[in-house]
Coordinates of C-alpha atoms in Angstrom, one line a residue:
I28 CA 90.9 3.7 0.4
G29 CA 90.0 3.7 -3.2
G30 CA 89.4 7.3 -3.5
P31 CA 87.0 9.3 -4.0
R32 CA 85.3 8.2 -5.9
L33 CA 84.5 4.7 -3.6
M34 CA 83.7 8.0 -1.0
S35 CA 81.5 8.7 -3.3
I36 CA 80.0 5.3 -3.4
G37 CA 80.0 4.8 0.5
I38 CA 78.5 8.5 1.3
L39 CA 75.8 7.0 -1.2
S40 CA 75.3 4.1 -0.4
L41 CA 74.7 5.1 3.2
S42 CA 72.6 7.6 2.5
S43 CA 69.9 5.4 0.4
I44 CA 69.8 2.2 3.4
V45 CA 68.5 5.3 5.8
I46 CA 66.4 6.9 3.3
F47 CA 65.0 4.0 2.0
G48 CA 64.8 1.6 4.5
P49 CA 64.0 3.6 8.1
G50 CA 62.9 6.7 6.1
R51 CA 60.8 4.8 4.1
P52 CA 57.8 5.1 6.1
T53 CA 57.8 9.0 5.1
L54 CA 58.2 8.3 1.6
V55 CA 55.9 6.2 1.2
S56 CA 53.5 8.8 3.2
A57 CA 54.6 11.8 1.1
M58 CA 53.7 9.6 -2.8
R59 CA 50.0 8.9 -1.4
S60 CA 49.6 12.7 -0.3
A61 CA 50.5 13.4 -3.9
W62 CA 49.0 11.1 -5.0
H63 CA 45.9 12.3 -3.6
L64 CA 46.2 16.6 -4.1
A65 CA 46.5 16.4 -0.3
P66 CA 50.1 17.6 0.4
N67 CA 51.1 16.9 4.4
M68 CA 54.2 17.8 6.0
D69 CA 55.9 14.8 4.5
V70 CA 56.1 15.7 0.9
L71 CA 58.6 18.4 2.2
I72 CA 61.0 15.8 3.9
A73 CA 60.7 13.9 0.9
M74 CA 61.4 16.2 -1.8
G75 CA 64.0 17.9 0.1
T76 CA 66.0 14.3 0.7
L77 CA 65.4 13.1 -2.6
A78 CA 66.6 16.7 -4.0
A79 CA 69.7 16.4 -1.8
L80 CA 69.8 11.8 -3.1
A81 CA 70.0 13.1 -6.7
T82 CA 73.3 14.9 -6.6
G83 CA 74.7 12.3 -4.8
V84 CA 73.5 10.0 -7.6
V85 CA 74.7 13.3 -10.3
A86 CA 78.3 13.4 -8.5
V87 CA 79.2 9.7 -9.0
L88 CA 78.6 8.9 -12.6
H89 CA 80.6 11.9 -13.2
E90 CA 83.2 10.2 -11.1
F91 CA 83.0 7.3 -13.7
G92 CA 82.1 10.2 -16.7
L93 CA 79.2 9.6 -17.5
G94 CA 77.9 12.8 -15.6
P95 CA 78.8 16.8 -15.5
A96 CA 79.8 18.0 -12.7
F97 CA 78.1 18.6 -9.6
A98 CA 77.8 19.1 -5.6
N99 CA 78.0 15.7 -3.4
F100 CA 75.0 16.4 -1.1
G101 CA 74.0 12.7 -0.9
G102 CA 75.4 12.4 3.3
V103 CA 73.3 15.6 3.6
A104 CA 70.3 13.3 2.3
G105 CA 70.8 11.4 5.0
M106 CA 72.0 13.1 7.5
I107 CA 68.4 14.9 6.3
M108 CA 67.1 11.4 7.3
A109 CA 68.6 10.5 10.2
F110 CA 67.8 13.8 12.1
H111 CA 64.2 13.5 11.2
L112 CA 63.9 10.0 11.7
T113 CA 65.6 10.0 15.5
G114 CA 63.5 13.7 16.6
R115 CA 60.1 11.6 15.9
S116 CA 61.7 8.5 17.5
I117 CA 62.0 11.4 20.5
E118 CA 58.0 12.2 19.5
V119 CA 56.2 9.0 19.8
R120 CA 57.9 9.1 23.0
A121 CA 57.1 12.4 24.0
K122 CA 54.0 11.4 22.6
G123 CA 54.2 8.2 24.7
R124 CA 54.0 9.5 27.6
A125 CA 52.2 12.4 27.0
S126 CA 48.7 10.0 26.9
Q127 CA 49.8 7.9 29.6
A128 CA 46.1 7.8 31.1
I129 CA 44.3 5.0 29.6
K130 CA 47.2 3.0 29.5
R131 CA 47.9 4.4 33.1
L132 CA 44.0 3.4 33.6
L133 CA 44.8 0.0 32.3
T134 CA 46.8 -0.6 33.9
L135 CA 44.3 -0.1 37.5
E136 CA 41.9 -3.2 36.3
A137 CA 42.5 -5.5 38.7
R138 CA 43.4 -9.6 38.0
V139 CA 41.6 -12.1 40.2
A140 CA 38.6 -12.0 41.8
H141 CA 37.4 -14.6 44.7
V142 CA 34.1 -15.4 44.0
E143 CA 31.5 -17.4 45.9
R144 CA 30.4 -20.9 43.5
G145 CA 29.2 -24.3 44.9
G146 CA 29.2 -23.5 48.0
E147 CA 33.0 -22.6 48.1
E148 CA 35.1 -19.4 47.6
V149 CA 37.4 -20.0 44.1
E150 CA 40.3 -18.2 42.0
L151 CA 39.5 -17.3 38.9
P152 CA 40.6 -14.4 35.9
A153 CA 38.9 -11.1 36.8
H154 CA 38.3 -11.6 32.9
Q155 CA 36.2 -14.8 33.5
L156 CA 33.1 -12.8 36.0
N157 CA 30.1 -13.3 35.4
P158 CA 27.2 -10.7 35.9
G159 CA 25.9 -12.0 39.3
D160 CA 29.2 -13.5 40.8
L161 CA 28.9 -13.1 44.7
M162 CA 32.4 -11.9 44.9
I163 CA 34.8 -12.2 48.5
V164 CA 36.9 -8.3 48.9
R165 CA 39.2 -8.4 51.1
P166 CA 40.8 -5.3 53.0
G167 CA 43.3 -4.1 50.8
E168 CA 42.2 -5.5 47.6
K169 CA 40.7 -4.5 44.6
I170 CA 37.2 -4.6 43.9
P171 CA 36.9 -6.2 40.6
T172 CA 34.0 -5.4 38.7
D173 CA 31.4 -3.2 39.3
G174 CA 28.4 -4.2 41.9
I175 CA 26.0 -3.4 44.7
V176 CA 27.1 -4.0 48.2
V177 CA 24.9 -7.6 49.6
S178 CA 26.7 -7.9 53.1
G179 CA 29.9 -6.1 55.2
E180 CA 30.6 -2.0 55.9
S181 CA 33.8 -0.9 54.8
T182 CA 36.0 2.1 53.2
V183 CA 36.4 2.9 49.5
D184 CA 39.3 4.4 48.2
E185 CA 36.9 6.0 44.4
S186 CA 40.2 8.2 44.0
I187 CA 40.4 6.7 40.2
A188 CA 37.4 7.7 39.8
T189 CA 36.5 10.4 41.7
G190 CA 40.7 11.8 42.1
E191 CA 38.9 12.6 45.7
S192 CA 41.8 10.7 47.9
M193 CA 39.2 10.7 51.0
P194 CA 37.9 6.9 51.2
V195 CA 34.4 6.6 51.1
P196 CA 32.4 4.2 53.2
K197 CA 30.7 1.3 51.6
G198 CA 27.0 -0.7 53.7
E199 CA 25.0 -3.2 52.4
G200 CA 22.5 -1.9 49.2
D201 CA 25.8 0.8 48.1
E202 CA 27.7 0.7 45.1
A203 CA 30.7 -0.5 44.6
I204 CA 32.9 0.4 41.6
G205 CA 35.7 -2.5 39.5
S206 CA 39.1 -1.9 40.4
T207 CA 39.1 0.9 43.3
V208 CA 40.5 -0.3 46.4
N209 CA 39.0 -2.1 48.8
G210 CA 39.8 -0.6 52.9
N211 CA 39.6 -2.7 56.2
G212 CA 36.5 -4.3 55.6
I213 CA 35.2 -7.2 54.4
L214 CA 32.7 -6.7 51.0
R215 CA 30.7 -9.7 49.8
I216 CA 29.4 -8.0 46.5
R217 CA 27.4 -9.0 43.6
A218 CA 28.8 -9.1 40.0
T219 CA 26.4 -5.8 38.0
K220 CA 28.8 -4.8 35.4
V221 CA 31.3 -6.7 33.7
G222 CA 33.9 -6.5 30.3
R223 CA 33.3 -3.5 28.5
D224 CA 30.8 -2.9 30.0
T225 CA 31.9 -1.6 33.4
F226 CA 32.7 2.1 34.8
L227 CA 36.6 1.6 33.8
S228 CA 35.9 -0.1 30.7
H229 CA 33.2 3.4 30.3
V230 CA 35.8 5.4 30.8
I231 CA 39.1 3.9 28.9
R232 CA 36.2 4.9 25.6
L233 CA 35.6 7.9 26.0
V234 CA 39.5 8.6 27.2
E235 CA 40.1 6.9 24.3
E236 CA 37.3 9.3 21.8
A237 CA 38.0 12.3 23.0
Q238 CA 42.0 11.8 21.6
G239 CA 41.2 11.1 18.9
T240 CA 38.7 14.1 17.9
K241 CA 39.6 17.1 16.2
I242 CA 39.0 20.3 17.1
P243 CA 37.8 23.2 15.4
I244 CA 41.2 25.1 15.9
Q245 CA 42.7 21.8 15.0
A246 CA 40.9 21.9 11.9
L247 CA 41.7 25.4 11.4
A248 CA 45.6 23.7 11.5
D249 CA 45.3 21.5 8.2
R250 CA 43.4 23.5 6.7
I251 CA 46.4 26.0 7.3
T252 CA 48.7 23.5 6.3
G253 CA 47.0 22.2 3.2
V254 CA 47.7 25.7 1.6
F255 CA 51.0 25.6 3.3
V256 CA 52.7 23.3 2.1
P257 CA 52.1 23.7 -1.3
V258 CA 53.0 27.1 -1.2
V259 CA 56.4 26.1 0.3
I260 CA 56.5 24.4 -2.4
L261 CA 56.2 27.5 -4.7
L262 CA 59.3 29.6 -1.9
A263 CA 61.6 26.6 -2.4
V264 CA 61.2 27.1 -6.2
A265 CA 61.2 30.1 -6.6
T266 CA 64.7 29.9 -4.6
L267 CA 65.8 28.0 -6.8
A268 CA 65.2 29.9 -9.9
A269 CA 66.0 33.4 -8.1
W270 CA 69.9 31.8 -7.2
L271 CA 70.6 31.1 -11.0
I272 CA 68.7 33.9 -11.9
L273 CA 70.9 36.6 -9.8
P274 CA 74.4 34.1 -9.7
D275 CA 76.6 37.3 -8.8
A276 CA 74.5 38.1 -6.6
F277 CA 74.2 36.0 -4.2
A278 CA 77.3 33.9 -4.6
S279 CA 79.1 36.9 -3.4
L280 CA 76.0 37.2 -0.5
A281 CA 77.2 33.6 0.2
T282 CA 81.1 34.8 0.2
R283 CA 80.0 37.4 3.0
L284 CA 78.4 34.6 4.9
S285 CA 81.1 32.2 4.8
G286 CA 83.1 34.3 6.9
F287 CA 81.2 33.3 9.8
L288 CA 79.4 30.4 8.8
P289 CA 81.8 27.8 8.3
W290 CA 79.2 25.4 6.5
V291 CA 78.3 28.3 3.5
Q292 CA 80.9 27.3 0.7
P293 CA 80.7 29.4 -2.1
D294 CA 82.9 27.8 -4.4
I295 CA 81.0 24.7 -4.9
G296 CA 79.2 26.6 -7.7
S297 CA 76.3 28.8 -8.5
G298 CA 73.7 25.2 -9.1
A299 CA 74.8 23.2 -5.8
L300 CA 74.0 27.2 -4.1
A301 CA 70.8 27.4 -5.6
L302 CA 69.7 23.8 -4.9
Y303 CA 71.4 24.0 -0.6
A304 CA 69.7 27.2 -0.3
S305 CA 65.8 25.2 -2.2
I306 CA 67.1 21.8 0.5
A307 CA 67.3 24.5 3.1
V308 CA 64.0 25.9 2.3
L309 CA 61.9 23.1 2.5
V310 CA 63.9 21.2 5.5
I311 CA 63.1 23.8 7.3
A312 CA 59.2 24.9 6.2
C313 CA 58.8 21.6 7.3
P314 CA 55.5 22.0 9.6
C315 CA 55.4 18.7 11.2
A316 CA 55.2 20.9 15.5
L317 CA 51.9 22.1 13.3
G318 CA 50.9 18.7 13.1
L319 CA 50.9 17.7 16.3
A320 CA 50.4 21.7 18.6
T321 CA 47.1 20.5 18.9
P322 CA 46.1 16.6 19.9
T323 CA 49.8 16.4 22.1
A324 CA 48.1 19.5 24.2
L325 CA 44.7 17.6 24.2
M326 CA 46.3 14.6 25.1
V327 CA 47.2 15.1 28.1
G328 CA 44.4 17.7 28.7
S329 CA 41.9 14.4 28.6
G330 CA 44.5 12.3 30.2
L331 CA 44.7 14.6 33.6
G332 CA 41.3 15.1 33.6
A333 CA 40.0 11.7 33.3
G334 CA 42.2 11.6 36.5
N335 CA 40.6 13.9 38.6
G336 CA 37.6 12.6 37.7
I337 CA 36.3 15.0 34.3
L338 CA 35.7 12.8 32.0
I339 CA 35.2 14.8 28.9
R340 CA 33.6 12.9 25.8
N341 CA 34.7 15.0 23.1
G342 CA 37.9 17.7 22.3
A343 CA 35.9 19.9 20.9
A344 CA 34.2 20.4 24.3
I345 CA 37.6 21.9 25.7
Q346 CA 37.8 24.4 23.2
S347 CA 33.7 25.1 23.5
L348 CA 33.6 25.6 27.7
K349 CA 36.7 28.3 27.5
D350 CA 34.3 30.6 25.8
V351 CA 31.4 30.4 28.2
Q352 CA 29.8 32.9 29.1
T353 CA 26.7 31.8 31.2
I354 CA 26.7 28.6 33.2
V355 CA 23.3 28.0 33.7
F356 CA 23.4 25.0 36.7
D357 CA 19.5 22.8 37.6
K358 CA 18.4 22.7 41.2
T359 CA 18.0 19.6 42.6
G360 CA 20.6 16.8 42.5
T361 CA 23.0 19.7 41.5
I362 CA 23.3 22.9 43.7
T363 CA 21.3 20.5 46.4
V364 CA 22.4 17.5 47.8
G365 CA 18.8 15.8 46.2
R366 CA 16.7 15.1 49.1
P367 CA 15.8 16.5 52.4
G368 CA 17.8 17.5 54.9
V369 CA 16.8 19.5 59.1
T370 CA 18.1 22.8 59.0
E371 CA 16.9 24.5 61.3
L372 CA 16.2 22.5 64.9
V373 CA 14.0 25.5 67.6
A374 CA 13.3 24.0 71.2
V375 CA 10.7 26.5 73.6
P376 CA 13.2 27.5 76.1
T377 CA 12.3 25.4 79.3
V378 CA 13.2 22.7 76.4
S379 CA 16.6 21.3 74.5
E380 CA 16.5 19.9 71.1
D381 CA 17.7 16.9 71.6
E382 CA 14.5 16.9 73.9
V383 CA 12.8 17.4 70.8
L384 CA 14.2 16.3 67.9
R385 CA 13.7 12.3 70.2
F386 CA 10.1 12.7 70.2
A387 CA 9.8 13.8 66.8
A388 CA 11.9 11.2 66.1
A389 CA 10.6 8.3 67.9
V390 CA 6.4 9.2 65.6
E391 CA 8.2 10.3 62.4
A392 CA 9.9 6.7 62.4
A393 CA 7.1 4.7 61.7
S394 CA 5.9 7.9 58.8
E395 CA 6.5 7.0 55.6
H396 CA 6.2 10.2 54.1
P397 CA 9.9 11.6 52.4
L398 CA 9.9 14.4 54.8
A399 CA 10.4 12.0 58.0
G400 CA 13.5 10.2 57.1
A401 CA 15.0 13.4 57.5
I402 CA 14.1 14.1 60.7
V403 CA 14.3 9.9 61.5
G404 CA 19.0 10.7 60.0
E405 CA 19.0 13.7 62.6
A406 CA 18.7 12.5 65.7
A407 CA 20.9 8.9 64.2
A408 CA 23.5 11.6 63.3
R409 CA 23.2 13.1 67.0
E410 CA 23.0 9.6 68.1
I411 CA 20.0 10.2 69.6
D412 CA 17.7 6.8 71.2
V413 CA 14.2 6.4 69.2
P414 CA 12.0 5.4 71.7
P415 CA 8.9 3.0 70.4
V416 CA 5.7 4.3 70.0
S417 CA 2.6 3.2 69.3
G418 CA -1.5 4.4 67.9
F419 CA 0.1 6.2 65.1
Q420 CA -1.7 7.9 62.8
A421 CA -1.1 10.1 59.8
I422 CA -3.5 12.6 59.2
T423 CA -2.7 13.4 55.6
G424 CA -1.1 16.9 54.1
R425 CA -0.9 17.8 57.7
G426 CA 1.1 15.2 60.4
V427 CA 1.0 13.0 62.2
Q428 CA 0.9 12.2 65.7
A429 CA 1.6 8.6 67.9
V430 CA 2.0 8.4 72.0
V431 CA 6.1 8.2 72.9
D432 CA 6.9 7.5 76.0
G433 CA 3.1 7.3 77.5
S434 CA 2.9 11.2 75.8
M435 CA 1.1 12.4 72.7
T436 CA 2.7 13.3 70.7
V437 CA 1.8 15.0 67.7
V438 CA 4.1 16.9 64.4
G439 CA 2.5 18.6 62.1
T440 CA 1.1 22.2 59.9
D441 CA -0.9 24.9 62.3
A442 CA -3.5 23.2 60.7
L443 CA -3.3 20.2 62.7
L444 CA -1.9 21.4 66.0
L445 CA -5.1 23.8 65.9
E446 CA -7.6 21.1 65.7
S447 CA -6.3 19.5 68.9
A448 CA -6.5 22.6 70.4
I449 CA -3.0 23.4 70.7
G450 CA -1.8 27.0 71.4
L451 CA 1.6 28.4 69.0
P452 CA 3.7 30.3 71.1
S453 CA 4.1 34.0 69.7
D454 CA 7.4 34.6 70.3
L455 CA 8.0 31.3 68.0
V456 CA 5.3 32.0 65.2
A457 CA 7.6 34.8 63.8
R458 CA 10.4 32.6 63.4
K459 CA 8.6 29.7 61.8
E460 CA 7.0 32.1 59.4
A461 CA 11.0 34.5 58.5
T462 CA 12.0 30.0 58.1
E463 CA 8.7 29.2 56.6
S464 CA 10.1 32.6 53.8
K465 CA 13.2 30.9 52.8
G466 CA 11.3 27.5 50.7
Q467 CA 11.9 25.7 53.9
T468 CA 8.5 23.6 55.4
V469 CA 8.9 23.6 59.2
M470 CA 6.9 21.3 61.1
W471 CA 5.5 21.8 64.6
V472 CA 6.3 19.1 67.9
A473 CA 3.6 19.4 70.5
V474 CA 3.8 17.0 73.5
D475 CA 0.5 16.7 75.1
G476 CA -0.7 20.0 73.8
T477 CA 2.2 22.1 75.0
V478 CA 4.5 23.0 72.6
R479 CA 8.1 22.0 72.5
G480 CA 9.6 23.6 69.3
F481 CA 9.2 23.2 65.4
I482 CA 12.1 22.0 63.4
A483 CA 12.2 22.5 59.4
V484 CA 13.3 20.7 56.6
A485 CA 15.0 22.0 53.2
D486 CA 16.4 20.4 50.6
V487 CA 20.4 20.9 51.7
V488 CA 22.8 22.7 49.6
K489 CA 25.7 21.2 49.1
P490 CA 28.5 21.7 51.4
D491 CA 31.4 23.3 48.4
S492 CA 28.6 24.8 46.2
T493 CA 28.6 29.1 47.5
Q494 CA 32.6 28.1 47.1
A495 CA 32.4 26.5 43.8
I496 CA 29.5 29.3 42.5
A497 CA 31.3 32.2 44.1
R498 CA 34.7 31.3 42.2
L499 CA 32.7 31.0 38.1
K500 CA 32.0 34.8 39.1
G501 CA 35.9 35.9 39.9
M502 CA 36.5 33.4 36.7
G503 CA 33.8 36.1 34.8
I504 CA 31.1 33.8 34.2
S505 CA 27.8 34.7 35.3
T506 CA 25.6 32.0 36.1
V507 CA 21.7 30.7 36.2
M508 CA 20.3 28.2 37.9
I509 CA 17.1 26.9 36.9
T510 CA 14.9 24.6 38.3
G511 CA 10.3 23.1 38.6
D512 CA 10.5 24.3 42.1
N513 CA 8.5 26.9 43.1
A514 CA 10.1 31.2 42.9
R515 CA 10.6 31.3 46.7
T516 CA 12.2 28.2 47.3
A517 CA 13.7 28.9 44.3
Q518 CA 15.1 32.0 45.2
A519 CA 16.2 31.0 48.5
V520 CA 18.1 28.9 47.1
A521 CA 20.1 31.3 45.0
D522 CA 20.2 33.5 47.4
E523 CA 22.5 31.1 50.1
V524 CA 24.8 30.1 46.7
G525 CA 24.9 33.4 45.5
I526 CA 23.3 32.5 42.2
D527 CA 22.7 36.0 39.6
E528 CA 19.5 34.8 37.9
V529 CA 16.7 32.2 38.1
I530 CA 14.5 30.9 36.1
A531 CA 12.0 28.8 38.5
E532 CA 8.5 26.9 38.5
V533 CA 9.9 25.7 34.2
L534 CA 7.8 22.7 33.3
P535 CA 11.0 19.4 31.9
G536 CA 10.2 20.4 28.4
G537 CA 11.0 24.3 29.1
K538 CA 14.5 23.3 30.4
S539 CA 15.6 23.7 26.3
E540 CA 13.9 26.1 25.4
A541 CA 14.9 28.3 28.4
V542 CA 18.8 27.7 27.4
G543 CA 17.8 28.6 23.6
A544 CA 16.5 31.7 24.7
L545 CA 20.4 32.3 26.6
Q546 CA 22.4 31.2 23.5
E547 CA 21.0 34.1 21.7
T548 CA 23.7 36.4 23.5
Q549 CA 26.4 34.4 25.0
A550 CA 28.0 30.6 24.7
V551 CA 26.2 29.0 27.5
A552 CA 26.9 25.5 29.3
M553 CA 25.0 23.3 31.4
V554 CA 25.4 21.7 34.4
G555 CA 22.6 18.9 35.6
D556 CA 22.1 15.2 36.8
G557 CA 18.7 13.9 35.7
I558 CA 16.1 12.5 33.2
N559 CA 14.7 16.0 32.3
D560 CA 17.8 17.6 32.8
A561 CA 18.8 15.7 29.3
P562 CA 16.9 17.7 26.4
A563 CA 19.4 21.7 28.3
L564 CA 22.0 19.4 28.1
A565 CA 22.1 18.5 24.2
R566 CA 21.1 21.4 23.8
A567 CA 23.4 23.2 25.7
D568 CA 27.2 24.6 23.9
V569 CA 28.5 22.6 25.9
G570 CA 26.5 19.8 28.7
I571 CA 28.2 19.1 32.1
A572 CA 26.7 16.1 33.6
I573 CA 26.9 15.2 37.2
G574 CA 28.0 11.3 37.2
T575 CA 25.9 10.5 40.5
G576 CA 22.9 11.7 37.8
T577 CA 20.8 9.2 35.8
D578 CA 22.6 7.5 32.3
V579 CA 20.4 9.1 30.2
A580 CA 22.4 13.0 31.6
I581 CA 25.5 11.4 31.0
E582 CA 24.7 10.0 27.7
A583 CA 22.9 13.6 26.6
A584 CA 26.1 15.2 28.3
D585 CA 29.6 16.3 26.4
V586 CA 31.0 16.9 29.8
I587 CA 30.6 14.1 32.5
L588 CA 31.8 15.2 36.1
M589 CA 32.2 11.8 38.2
Q590 CA 31.8 14.3 41.7
G591 CA 28.5 15.3 42.6
A592 CA 30.9 18.7 43.9
L593 CA 30.1 21.8 42.6
H594 CA 34.2 23.3 42.7
S595 CA 34.7 19.9 39.5
V596 CA 33.0 22.3 37.7
V597 CA 35.0 25.3 38.8
D598 CA 38.3 22.6 37.4
A599 CA 36.2 21.9 34.0
V600 CA 36.9 25.5 33.2
T601 CA 40.2 26.2 34.2
L602 CA 41.1 22.5 32.5
S603 CA 40.1 23.8 29.3
R604 CA 41.8 26.9 29.6
A605 CA 45.2 26.0 30.1
T606 CA 44.2 23.2 27.8
F607 CA 43.5 25.8 25.2
R608 CA 46.4 28.1 26.2
K609 CA 49.1 25.5 25.5
I610 CA 47.3 24.6 22.5
R611 CA 47.9 28.2 21.8
Q612 CA 51.8 28.7 22.6
N613 CA 52.3 25.5 20.8
L614 CA 50.9 26.7 17.5
F615 CA 52.9 30.2 18.4
W616 CA 56.0 27.6 18.4
A617 CA 55.1 26.3 15.6
F618 CA 54.2 29.5 13.5
A619 CA 57.2 31.2 15.3
Y620 CA 60.4 29.6 14.3
N621 CA 59.2 28.9 10.5
L622 CA 58.2 32.8 9.8
I623 CA 62.0 33.3 11.4
M624 CA 64.2 30.7 10.0
I625 CA 62.9 31.2 6.6
P626 CA 64.6 33.8 5.5
F627 CA 67.8 32.7 6.3
A628 CA 66.9 29.4 4.2
F629 CA 66.4 31.9 1.6
V630 CA 69.5 32.9 1.1
G631 CA 72.1 29.9 1.8
A632 CA 72.9 31.3 5.8
L633 CA 71.2 27.9 7.0
H634 CA 73.0 24.1 6.4
P635 CA 69.8 21.7 5.5
V636 CA 70.8 19.9 8.1
L637 CA 71.1 22.2 11.4
A638 CA 67.2 23.2 9.3
E639 CA 66.2 19.5 10.0
I640 CA 67.8 20.2 13.8
A641 CA 65.6 22.8 14.0
M642 CA 62.4 21.3 12.8
A643 CA 63.0 18.2 15.2
T644 CA 63.7 20.5 17.8
S645 CA 60.1 22.5 17.4
S646 CA 58.4 19.7 17.4
I647 CA 60.0 18.3 20.8
T648 CA 59.3 21.6 22.5
V649 CA 55.4 21.4 21.6
V650 CA 55.2 18.1 22.5
T651 CA 57.2 19.0 26.3
N652 CA 55.3 22.0 26.3
S653 CA 51.9 20.4 26.3
R654 CA 53.8 18.0 28.9
L655 CA 53.9 20.9 31.2
L656 CA 49.4 21.9 31.3
P657 CA 49.2 19.5 35.0
R658 CA 51.9 22.4 36.3
S659 CA 50.3 24.9 34.3
W660 CA 46.7 23.6 35.5
R661 CA 47.4 23.1 38.6
R662 CA 48.7 26.8 39.7
I663 CA 45.6 28.2 37.4
R664 CA 43.4 25.7 40.5
S665 CA 45.6 27.5 43.0

């Protein structure tokens, strides 16, 4: 309508609105960075945009006779910023989806609670609960907060805590985790932790801390960026100087490029072409993708771990865990379940195993010895009715005896039976000695002066320990077991699960020293659950605590496994490797496109707007690649 003059003003005005309106945060970030002599990625975008905008100002002034003629890149400035903001918007949305872990955890919190107060049941918001409140949780309801089951029996879906879909039986005295889902029974639960002290709140804090930390390779990327930005600025200045010093050579090149690149315009003048090329260098070299390569993968990895019962307390553990060459395991409570169980039951030919167990369990039911519970528990598991006893007597260090169904029953050692003038059958003695050589405790069962059989008891190995150790060895990781137990028992457990090396009879303070000795030649991870494991967990390159263990051990660890099963250790290592593989891929894409595109920008073959599109595309590619981590991890696990 108004001719070239009004069109130039309009283009400049629209570009200015975009640049100083929505694009203002980028400019502010760039100025702050320049002021503190710590150039960041926004500096390159800001310089390219403002340089292009300045040509528009000069062109408008020329329309009014106030300046020299110059090609108007004012519209290009607005387009650069518009594509930059669009890319950032897509990037933020993609990062948001990549960091859904915390949002998902927050939505799991229970909203209301049914509580007994003053003899009546009342409904109140869950955040108003106090420790000591008695909660009533019906089938299908979420448990409002952490507590202890007072009465009732049910199963609870604890998949948010452990990643396991199988419901967990709950009864009187069992711990209940807030926000887990009750199954088919009514539970009365006494609240023990509320607000920020609950399990779910603790998990959310751990995930936030892990996602906010910087791992060593990210610090390296930040240092590279700090050097890369000034180098690119110098390269842009060199581009401008080269085009101005050798105008004929570059003009000839521009003419040839214009034959197949429609955006190259050799007739706009050598000065405009020089500025055009230098702006393209600034924009295409912006290493935004470099800044996204590590944190986006870390966000996805830590969130993925939290959803599968693997809590990573700091991001550095992800990088360290992938390099671990040896994993040291505590024995009791880590490889084994941490409580005794019946491992073998042998009866003489004329008697059934259940009958031997029935007499033994009847006597042991009156005993307070730790091994007695294993025998009574085995009888309960086999649904054997245990009769009452009379005349119970415990003989310290040797066994127990009592009258069962009118028959004197003795359960104990060789010495106790010999004192009672009970002969030991020769065919069972050899078998008993072989069992004891495996580190198991054996107790004879004799009724009315005749041996009926024997029962072996030991700390039972966890069902998946053997498979987990085999998988670790298949991944090239050596395994060591460290324990304060005697060498014979330790070696028997190690042989059963396939552990490479055993360090036995170690005092509590010696575990840390043993880990330190191994660290002299290799990267070491320590897996434990007890208070005495805490120094070793803290000293190891990566400390991994079993979540079913003590709070002291958990606080000393870098990684917390909410499940007691050892397959979580394998999952943690594979998650570390998968996450770091994504980080390496992201860094490759971040550097590759810069290295490939900068020469094209230098010779004027790359339009500044296309450079911005390529830069934004690189950032989006990095974020999208990070979001593919769950698929990669599933493939590695299988």
